[in-house]
CSV table of C-alpha atoms in Angstrom, one decimal:
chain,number,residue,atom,x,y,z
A,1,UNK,CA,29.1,-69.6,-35.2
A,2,UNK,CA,25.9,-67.2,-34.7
A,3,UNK,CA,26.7,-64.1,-36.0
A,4,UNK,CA,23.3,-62.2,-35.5
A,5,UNK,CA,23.0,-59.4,-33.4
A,6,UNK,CA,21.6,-59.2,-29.7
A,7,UNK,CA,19.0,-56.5,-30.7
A,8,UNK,CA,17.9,-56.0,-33.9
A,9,UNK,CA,15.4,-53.1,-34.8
A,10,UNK,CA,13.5,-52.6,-38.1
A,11,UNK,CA,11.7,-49.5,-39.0
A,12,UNK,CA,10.2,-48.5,-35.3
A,13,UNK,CA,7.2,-46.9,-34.6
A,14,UNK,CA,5.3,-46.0,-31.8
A,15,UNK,CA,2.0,-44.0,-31.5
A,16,UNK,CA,0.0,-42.9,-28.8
A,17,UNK,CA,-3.3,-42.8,-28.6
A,18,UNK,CA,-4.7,-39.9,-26.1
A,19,UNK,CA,-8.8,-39.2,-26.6
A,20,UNK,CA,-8.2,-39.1,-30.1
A,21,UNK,CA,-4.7,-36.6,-30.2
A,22,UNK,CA,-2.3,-39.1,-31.8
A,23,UNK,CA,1.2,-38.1,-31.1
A,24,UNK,CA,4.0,-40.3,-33.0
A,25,UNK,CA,7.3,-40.9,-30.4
A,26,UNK,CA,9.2,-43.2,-32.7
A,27,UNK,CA,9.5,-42.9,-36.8
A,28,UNK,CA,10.6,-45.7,-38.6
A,29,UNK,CA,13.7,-46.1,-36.2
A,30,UNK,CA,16.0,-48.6,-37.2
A,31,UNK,CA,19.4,-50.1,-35.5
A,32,UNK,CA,21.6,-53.3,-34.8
A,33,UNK,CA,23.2,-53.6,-31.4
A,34,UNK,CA,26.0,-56.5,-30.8
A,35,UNK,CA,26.5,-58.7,-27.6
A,36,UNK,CA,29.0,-56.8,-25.4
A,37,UNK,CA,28.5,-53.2,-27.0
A,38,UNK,CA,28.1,-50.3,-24.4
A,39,UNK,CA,25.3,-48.2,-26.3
A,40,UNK,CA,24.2,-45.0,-25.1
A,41,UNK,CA,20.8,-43.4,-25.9
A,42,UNK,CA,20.5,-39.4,-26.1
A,43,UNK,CA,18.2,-36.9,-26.9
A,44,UNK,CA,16.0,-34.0,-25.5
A,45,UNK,CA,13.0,-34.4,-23.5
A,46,UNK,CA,10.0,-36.0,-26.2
A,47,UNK,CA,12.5,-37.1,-28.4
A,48,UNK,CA,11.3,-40.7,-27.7
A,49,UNK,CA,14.4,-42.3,-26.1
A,50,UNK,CA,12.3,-43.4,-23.1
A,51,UNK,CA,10.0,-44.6,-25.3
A,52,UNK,CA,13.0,-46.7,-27.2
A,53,UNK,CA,13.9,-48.1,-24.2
A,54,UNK,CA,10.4,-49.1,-22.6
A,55,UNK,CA,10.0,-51.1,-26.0
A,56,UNK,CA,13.6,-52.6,-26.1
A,57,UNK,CA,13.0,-53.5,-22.7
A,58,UNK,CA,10.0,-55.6,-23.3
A,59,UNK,CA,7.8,-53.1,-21.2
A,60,UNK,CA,5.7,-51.7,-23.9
A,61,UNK,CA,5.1,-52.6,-27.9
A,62,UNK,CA,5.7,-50.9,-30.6
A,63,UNK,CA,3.1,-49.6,-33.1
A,64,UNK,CA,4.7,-50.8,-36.5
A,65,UNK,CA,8.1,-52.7,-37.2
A,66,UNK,CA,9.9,-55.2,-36.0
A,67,UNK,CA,12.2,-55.9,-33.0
A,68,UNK,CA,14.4,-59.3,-32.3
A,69,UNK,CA,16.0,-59.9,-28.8
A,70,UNK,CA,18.6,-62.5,-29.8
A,71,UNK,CA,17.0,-63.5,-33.0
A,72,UNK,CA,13.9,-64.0,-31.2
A,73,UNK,CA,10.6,-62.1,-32.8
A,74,UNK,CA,9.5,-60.2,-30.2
A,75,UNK,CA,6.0,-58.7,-31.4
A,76,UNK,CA,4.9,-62.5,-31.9
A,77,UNK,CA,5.1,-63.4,-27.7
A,78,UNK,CA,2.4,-62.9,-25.7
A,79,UNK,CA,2.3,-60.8,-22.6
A,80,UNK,CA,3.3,-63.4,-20.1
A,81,UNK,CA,6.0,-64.9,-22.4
A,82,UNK,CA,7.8,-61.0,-22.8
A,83,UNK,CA,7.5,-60.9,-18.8
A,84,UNK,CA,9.5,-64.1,-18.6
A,85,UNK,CA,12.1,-63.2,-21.6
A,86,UNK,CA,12.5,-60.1,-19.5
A,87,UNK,CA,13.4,-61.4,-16.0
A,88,UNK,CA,15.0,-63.6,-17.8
A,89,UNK,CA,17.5,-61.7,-20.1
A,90,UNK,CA,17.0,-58.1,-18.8
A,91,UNK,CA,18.1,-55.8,-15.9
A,92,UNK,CA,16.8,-52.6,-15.4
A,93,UNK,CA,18.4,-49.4,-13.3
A,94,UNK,CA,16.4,-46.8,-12.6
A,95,UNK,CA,17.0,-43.1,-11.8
A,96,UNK,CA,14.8,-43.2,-8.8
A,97,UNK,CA,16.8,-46.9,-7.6
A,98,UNK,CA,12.8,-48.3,-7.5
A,99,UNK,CA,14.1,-50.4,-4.1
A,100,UNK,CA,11.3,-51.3,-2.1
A,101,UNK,CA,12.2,-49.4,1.5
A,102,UNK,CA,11.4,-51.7,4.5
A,103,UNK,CA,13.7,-54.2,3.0
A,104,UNK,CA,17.0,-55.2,3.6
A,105,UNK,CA,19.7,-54.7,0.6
A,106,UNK,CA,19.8,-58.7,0.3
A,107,UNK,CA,16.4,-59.1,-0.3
A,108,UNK,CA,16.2,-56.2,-2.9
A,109,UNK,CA,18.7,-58.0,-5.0
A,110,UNK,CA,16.8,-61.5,-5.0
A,111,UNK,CA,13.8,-60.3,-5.9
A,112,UNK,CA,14.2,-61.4,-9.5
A,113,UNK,CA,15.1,-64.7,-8.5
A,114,UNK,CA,11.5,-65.0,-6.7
A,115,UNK,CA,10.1,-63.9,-9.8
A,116,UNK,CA,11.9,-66.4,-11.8
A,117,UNK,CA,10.4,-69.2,-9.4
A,118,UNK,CA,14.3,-70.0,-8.4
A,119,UNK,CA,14.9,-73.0,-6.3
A,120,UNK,CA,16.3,-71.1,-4.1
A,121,UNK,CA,19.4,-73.2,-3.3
A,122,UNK,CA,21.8,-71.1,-5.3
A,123,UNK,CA,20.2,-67.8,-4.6
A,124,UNK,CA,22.3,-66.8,-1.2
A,125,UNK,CA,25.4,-67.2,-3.6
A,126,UNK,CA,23.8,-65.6,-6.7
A,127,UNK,CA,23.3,-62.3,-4.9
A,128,UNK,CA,26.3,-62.1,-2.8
A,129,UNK,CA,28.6,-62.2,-6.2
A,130,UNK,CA,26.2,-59.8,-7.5
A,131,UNK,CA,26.6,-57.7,-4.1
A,132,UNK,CA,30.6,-58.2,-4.8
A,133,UNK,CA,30.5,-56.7,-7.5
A,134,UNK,CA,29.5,-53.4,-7.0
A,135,UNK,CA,31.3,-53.4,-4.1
A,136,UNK,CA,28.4,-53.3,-1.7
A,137,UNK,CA,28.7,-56.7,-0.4
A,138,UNK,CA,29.0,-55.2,3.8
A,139,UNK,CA,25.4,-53.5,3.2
A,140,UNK,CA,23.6,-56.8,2.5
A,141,UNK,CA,21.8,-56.6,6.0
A,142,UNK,CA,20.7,-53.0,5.7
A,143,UNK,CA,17.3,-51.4,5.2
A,144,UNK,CA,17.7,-49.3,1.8
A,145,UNK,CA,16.3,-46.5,3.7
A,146,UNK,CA,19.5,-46.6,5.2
A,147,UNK,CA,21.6,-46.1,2.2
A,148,UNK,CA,23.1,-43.3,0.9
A,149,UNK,CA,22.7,-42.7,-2.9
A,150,UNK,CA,25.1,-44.2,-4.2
A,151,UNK,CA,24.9,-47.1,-2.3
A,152,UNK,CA,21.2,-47.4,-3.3
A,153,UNK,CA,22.1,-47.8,-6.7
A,154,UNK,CA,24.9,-49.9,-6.1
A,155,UNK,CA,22.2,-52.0,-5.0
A,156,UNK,CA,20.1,-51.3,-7.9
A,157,UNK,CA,22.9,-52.9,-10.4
A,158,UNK,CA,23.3,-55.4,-8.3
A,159,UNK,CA,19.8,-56.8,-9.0
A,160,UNK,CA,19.9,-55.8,-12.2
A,161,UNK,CA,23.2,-58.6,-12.6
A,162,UNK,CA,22.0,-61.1,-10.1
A,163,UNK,CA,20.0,-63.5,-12.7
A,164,UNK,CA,23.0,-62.9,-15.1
A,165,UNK,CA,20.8,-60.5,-17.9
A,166,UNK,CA,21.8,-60.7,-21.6
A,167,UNK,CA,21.7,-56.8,-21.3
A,168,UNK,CA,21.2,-54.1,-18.9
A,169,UNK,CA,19.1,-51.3,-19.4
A,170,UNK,CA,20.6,-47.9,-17.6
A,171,UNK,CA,17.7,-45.1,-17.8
A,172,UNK,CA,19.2,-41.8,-16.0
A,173,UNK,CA,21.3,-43.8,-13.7
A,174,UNK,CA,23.5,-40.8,-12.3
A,175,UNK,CA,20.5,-38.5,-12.6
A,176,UNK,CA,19.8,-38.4,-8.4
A,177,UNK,CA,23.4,-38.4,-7.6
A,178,UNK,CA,26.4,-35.8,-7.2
A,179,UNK,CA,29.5,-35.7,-9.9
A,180,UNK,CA,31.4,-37.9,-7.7
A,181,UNK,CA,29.1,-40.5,-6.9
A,182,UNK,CA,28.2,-40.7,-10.2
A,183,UNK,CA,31.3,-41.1,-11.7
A,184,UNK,CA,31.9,-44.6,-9.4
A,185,UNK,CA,28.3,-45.3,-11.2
A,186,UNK,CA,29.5,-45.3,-14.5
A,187,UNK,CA,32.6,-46.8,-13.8
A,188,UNK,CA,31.1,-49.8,-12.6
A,189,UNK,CA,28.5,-49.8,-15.8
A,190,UNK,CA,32.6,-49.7,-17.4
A,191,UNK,CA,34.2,-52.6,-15.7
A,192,UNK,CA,30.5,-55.0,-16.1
A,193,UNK,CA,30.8,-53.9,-19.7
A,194,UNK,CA,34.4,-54.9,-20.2
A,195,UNK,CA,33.6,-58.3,-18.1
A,196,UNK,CA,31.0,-58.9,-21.0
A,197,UNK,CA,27.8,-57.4,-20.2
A,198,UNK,CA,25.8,-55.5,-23.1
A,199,UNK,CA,25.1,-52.1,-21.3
A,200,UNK,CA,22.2,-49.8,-23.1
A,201,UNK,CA,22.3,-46.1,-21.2
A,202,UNK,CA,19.7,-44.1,-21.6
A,203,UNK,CA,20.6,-40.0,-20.6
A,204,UNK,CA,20.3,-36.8,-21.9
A,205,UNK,CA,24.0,-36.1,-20.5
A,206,UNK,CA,27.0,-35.6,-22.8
A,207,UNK,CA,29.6,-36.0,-20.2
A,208,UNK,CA,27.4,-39.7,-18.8
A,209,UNK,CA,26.8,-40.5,-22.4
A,210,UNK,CA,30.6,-40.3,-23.4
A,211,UNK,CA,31.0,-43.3,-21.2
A,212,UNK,CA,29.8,-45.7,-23.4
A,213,UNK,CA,31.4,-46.8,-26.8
A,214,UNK,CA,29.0,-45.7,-29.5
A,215,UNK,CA,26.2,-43.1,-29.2
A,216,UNK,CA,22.6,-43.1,-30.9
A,217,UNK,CA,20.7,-40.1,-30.7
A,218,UNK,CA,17.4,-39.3,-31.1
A,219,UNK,CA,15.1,-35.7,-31.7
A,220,UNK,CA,11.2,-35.9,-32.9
A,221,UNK,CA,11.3,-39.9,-32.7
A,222,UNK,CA,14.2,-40.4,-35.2
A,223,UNK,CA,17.9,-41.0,-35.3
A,224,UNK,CA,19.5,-38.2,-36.3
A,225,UNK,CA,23.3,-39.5,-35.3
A,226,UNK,CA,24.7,-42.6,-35.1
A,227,UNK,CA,28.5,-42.6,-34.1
A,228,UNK,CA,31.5,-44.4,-32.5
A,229,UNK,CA,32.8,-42.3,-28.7
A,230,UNK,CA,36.1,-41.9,-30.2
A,231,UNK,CA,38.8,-42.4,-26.8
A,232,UNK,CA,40.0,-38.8,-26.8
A,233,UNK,CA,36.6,-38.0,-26.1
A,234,UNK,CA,35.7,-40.5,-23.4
A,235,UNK,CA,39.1,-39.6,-21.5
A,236,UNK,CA,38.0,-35.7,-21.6
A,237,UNK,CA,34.5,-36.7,-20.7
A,238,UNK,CA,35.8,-38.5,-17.8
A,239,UNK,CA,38.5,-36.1,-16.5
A,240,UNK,CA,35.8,-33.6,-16.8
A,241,UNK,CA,33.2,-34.9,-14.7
A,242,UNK,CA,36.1,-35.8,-11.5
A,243,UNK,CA,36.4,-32.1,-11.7
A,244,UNK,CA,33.0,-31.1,-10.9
């Protein structure tokens, strides 16, 4: 039986390089994340959890350490292998939805399996269970332009599931919506979680943040906390935010 851990991070660095001002977003971070674990990321602005994420996500490189995605080195792939691993066994939602507007809802969700060179024969079905299951399955002939919010990033997780990810990568994904709306969010980030899916938030929200089952926070580039959301808290959290 494999035991390892989906993501495994060893002493994490990341420097940037701007005209010669160096400025260090990660130090030395290090952390194991299991398959199925709903992870969320916090910290203040420049306390490099969008930094974390970009490199967990395959869309940038560390400066030092190591990272494995399923036991797979990571820093040893090229560029055009990490953009196949990552349509491949990542989704991403976005706080700004990033749905391209002249196109219909249908369309937005198969765009990763263009990208993956898909056959195409299984792709009607492949995005109408991903459409299912956020619930937004009468929208599929709509213009995004002609969503509302939430519906957009209905739409948004729904690509994000439709080539079946090994995790999914939530950066701010209540941050453009009201309490309400974004409480049906995270409840369907919940419900994918407890159907399996790895969820990795990334917010600078306690309330969003209490959503998920452990939290790793971040200030100046390191971890300062790395706790279980014990389920007195996430029940507050909750009831809190239908309030609002």
């Amino acid at each position: 039986m494999d035991n390892r851990p989906l993501i495994q991070v060893v002493d994490l660095s990341k420097t940037y390089d701007n005209e010669g001002v160096k400025t260090q977003a990660l130090r030395g971070v290090a952390f194991n994340i299991e398959k199925g674990e709903f992870v969320s990321i916090m910290g203040p602005s420049g306390s490099g959890k969008s930094t974390l994420m970009h490199i967990l996500g395959l869309l940038d490189r560390p400066t030092d350490g190591k990272y494995y995605l399923d036991g797979q080195d990571i820093l040893s792939l090229e560029d055009n292998q990490l953009a196949q691993l990552r349509n491949k066994k990542i989704g991403f939602i976005f706080q700004a939805f990033n749905l391209l507007p002249r196109t219909t809802v249908f369309e937005n969700v198969e765009l990763p399996l263009i990208y993956d060179k898909s056959s195409g024969i299984n792709n009607r079905d492949r995005v109408m269970a991903a459409l299912r299951a956020v619930g937004i399955e009468n929208r599929k002939d709509y213009f995004s332009n002609q969503l509302s919010g939430g519906e957009k990033q209905r739409v948004a997780i729904a690509r994000a599931l439709v080539n079946d990810p090994e995790v999914i990568f939530a950066d701010e994904p209540t941050g453009n919506l009201d309490s309400k709306t974004g409480v049906q969010v995270m409840e369907i980030l919940e419900d994918l979680n407890k159907h399996g899916h790895t969820i990795i938030l990334v917010t600078h929200e306690t309330i969003t943040a209490s959503y998920a089952k452990r939290i790793i926070k971040l200030l100046d580039g390191k971890i300062v906390s790395d706790k279980e959301v014990s389920e007195k808290r996430r029940m507050y959290a909750e009831k809190r935010k239908k309030i609002k």
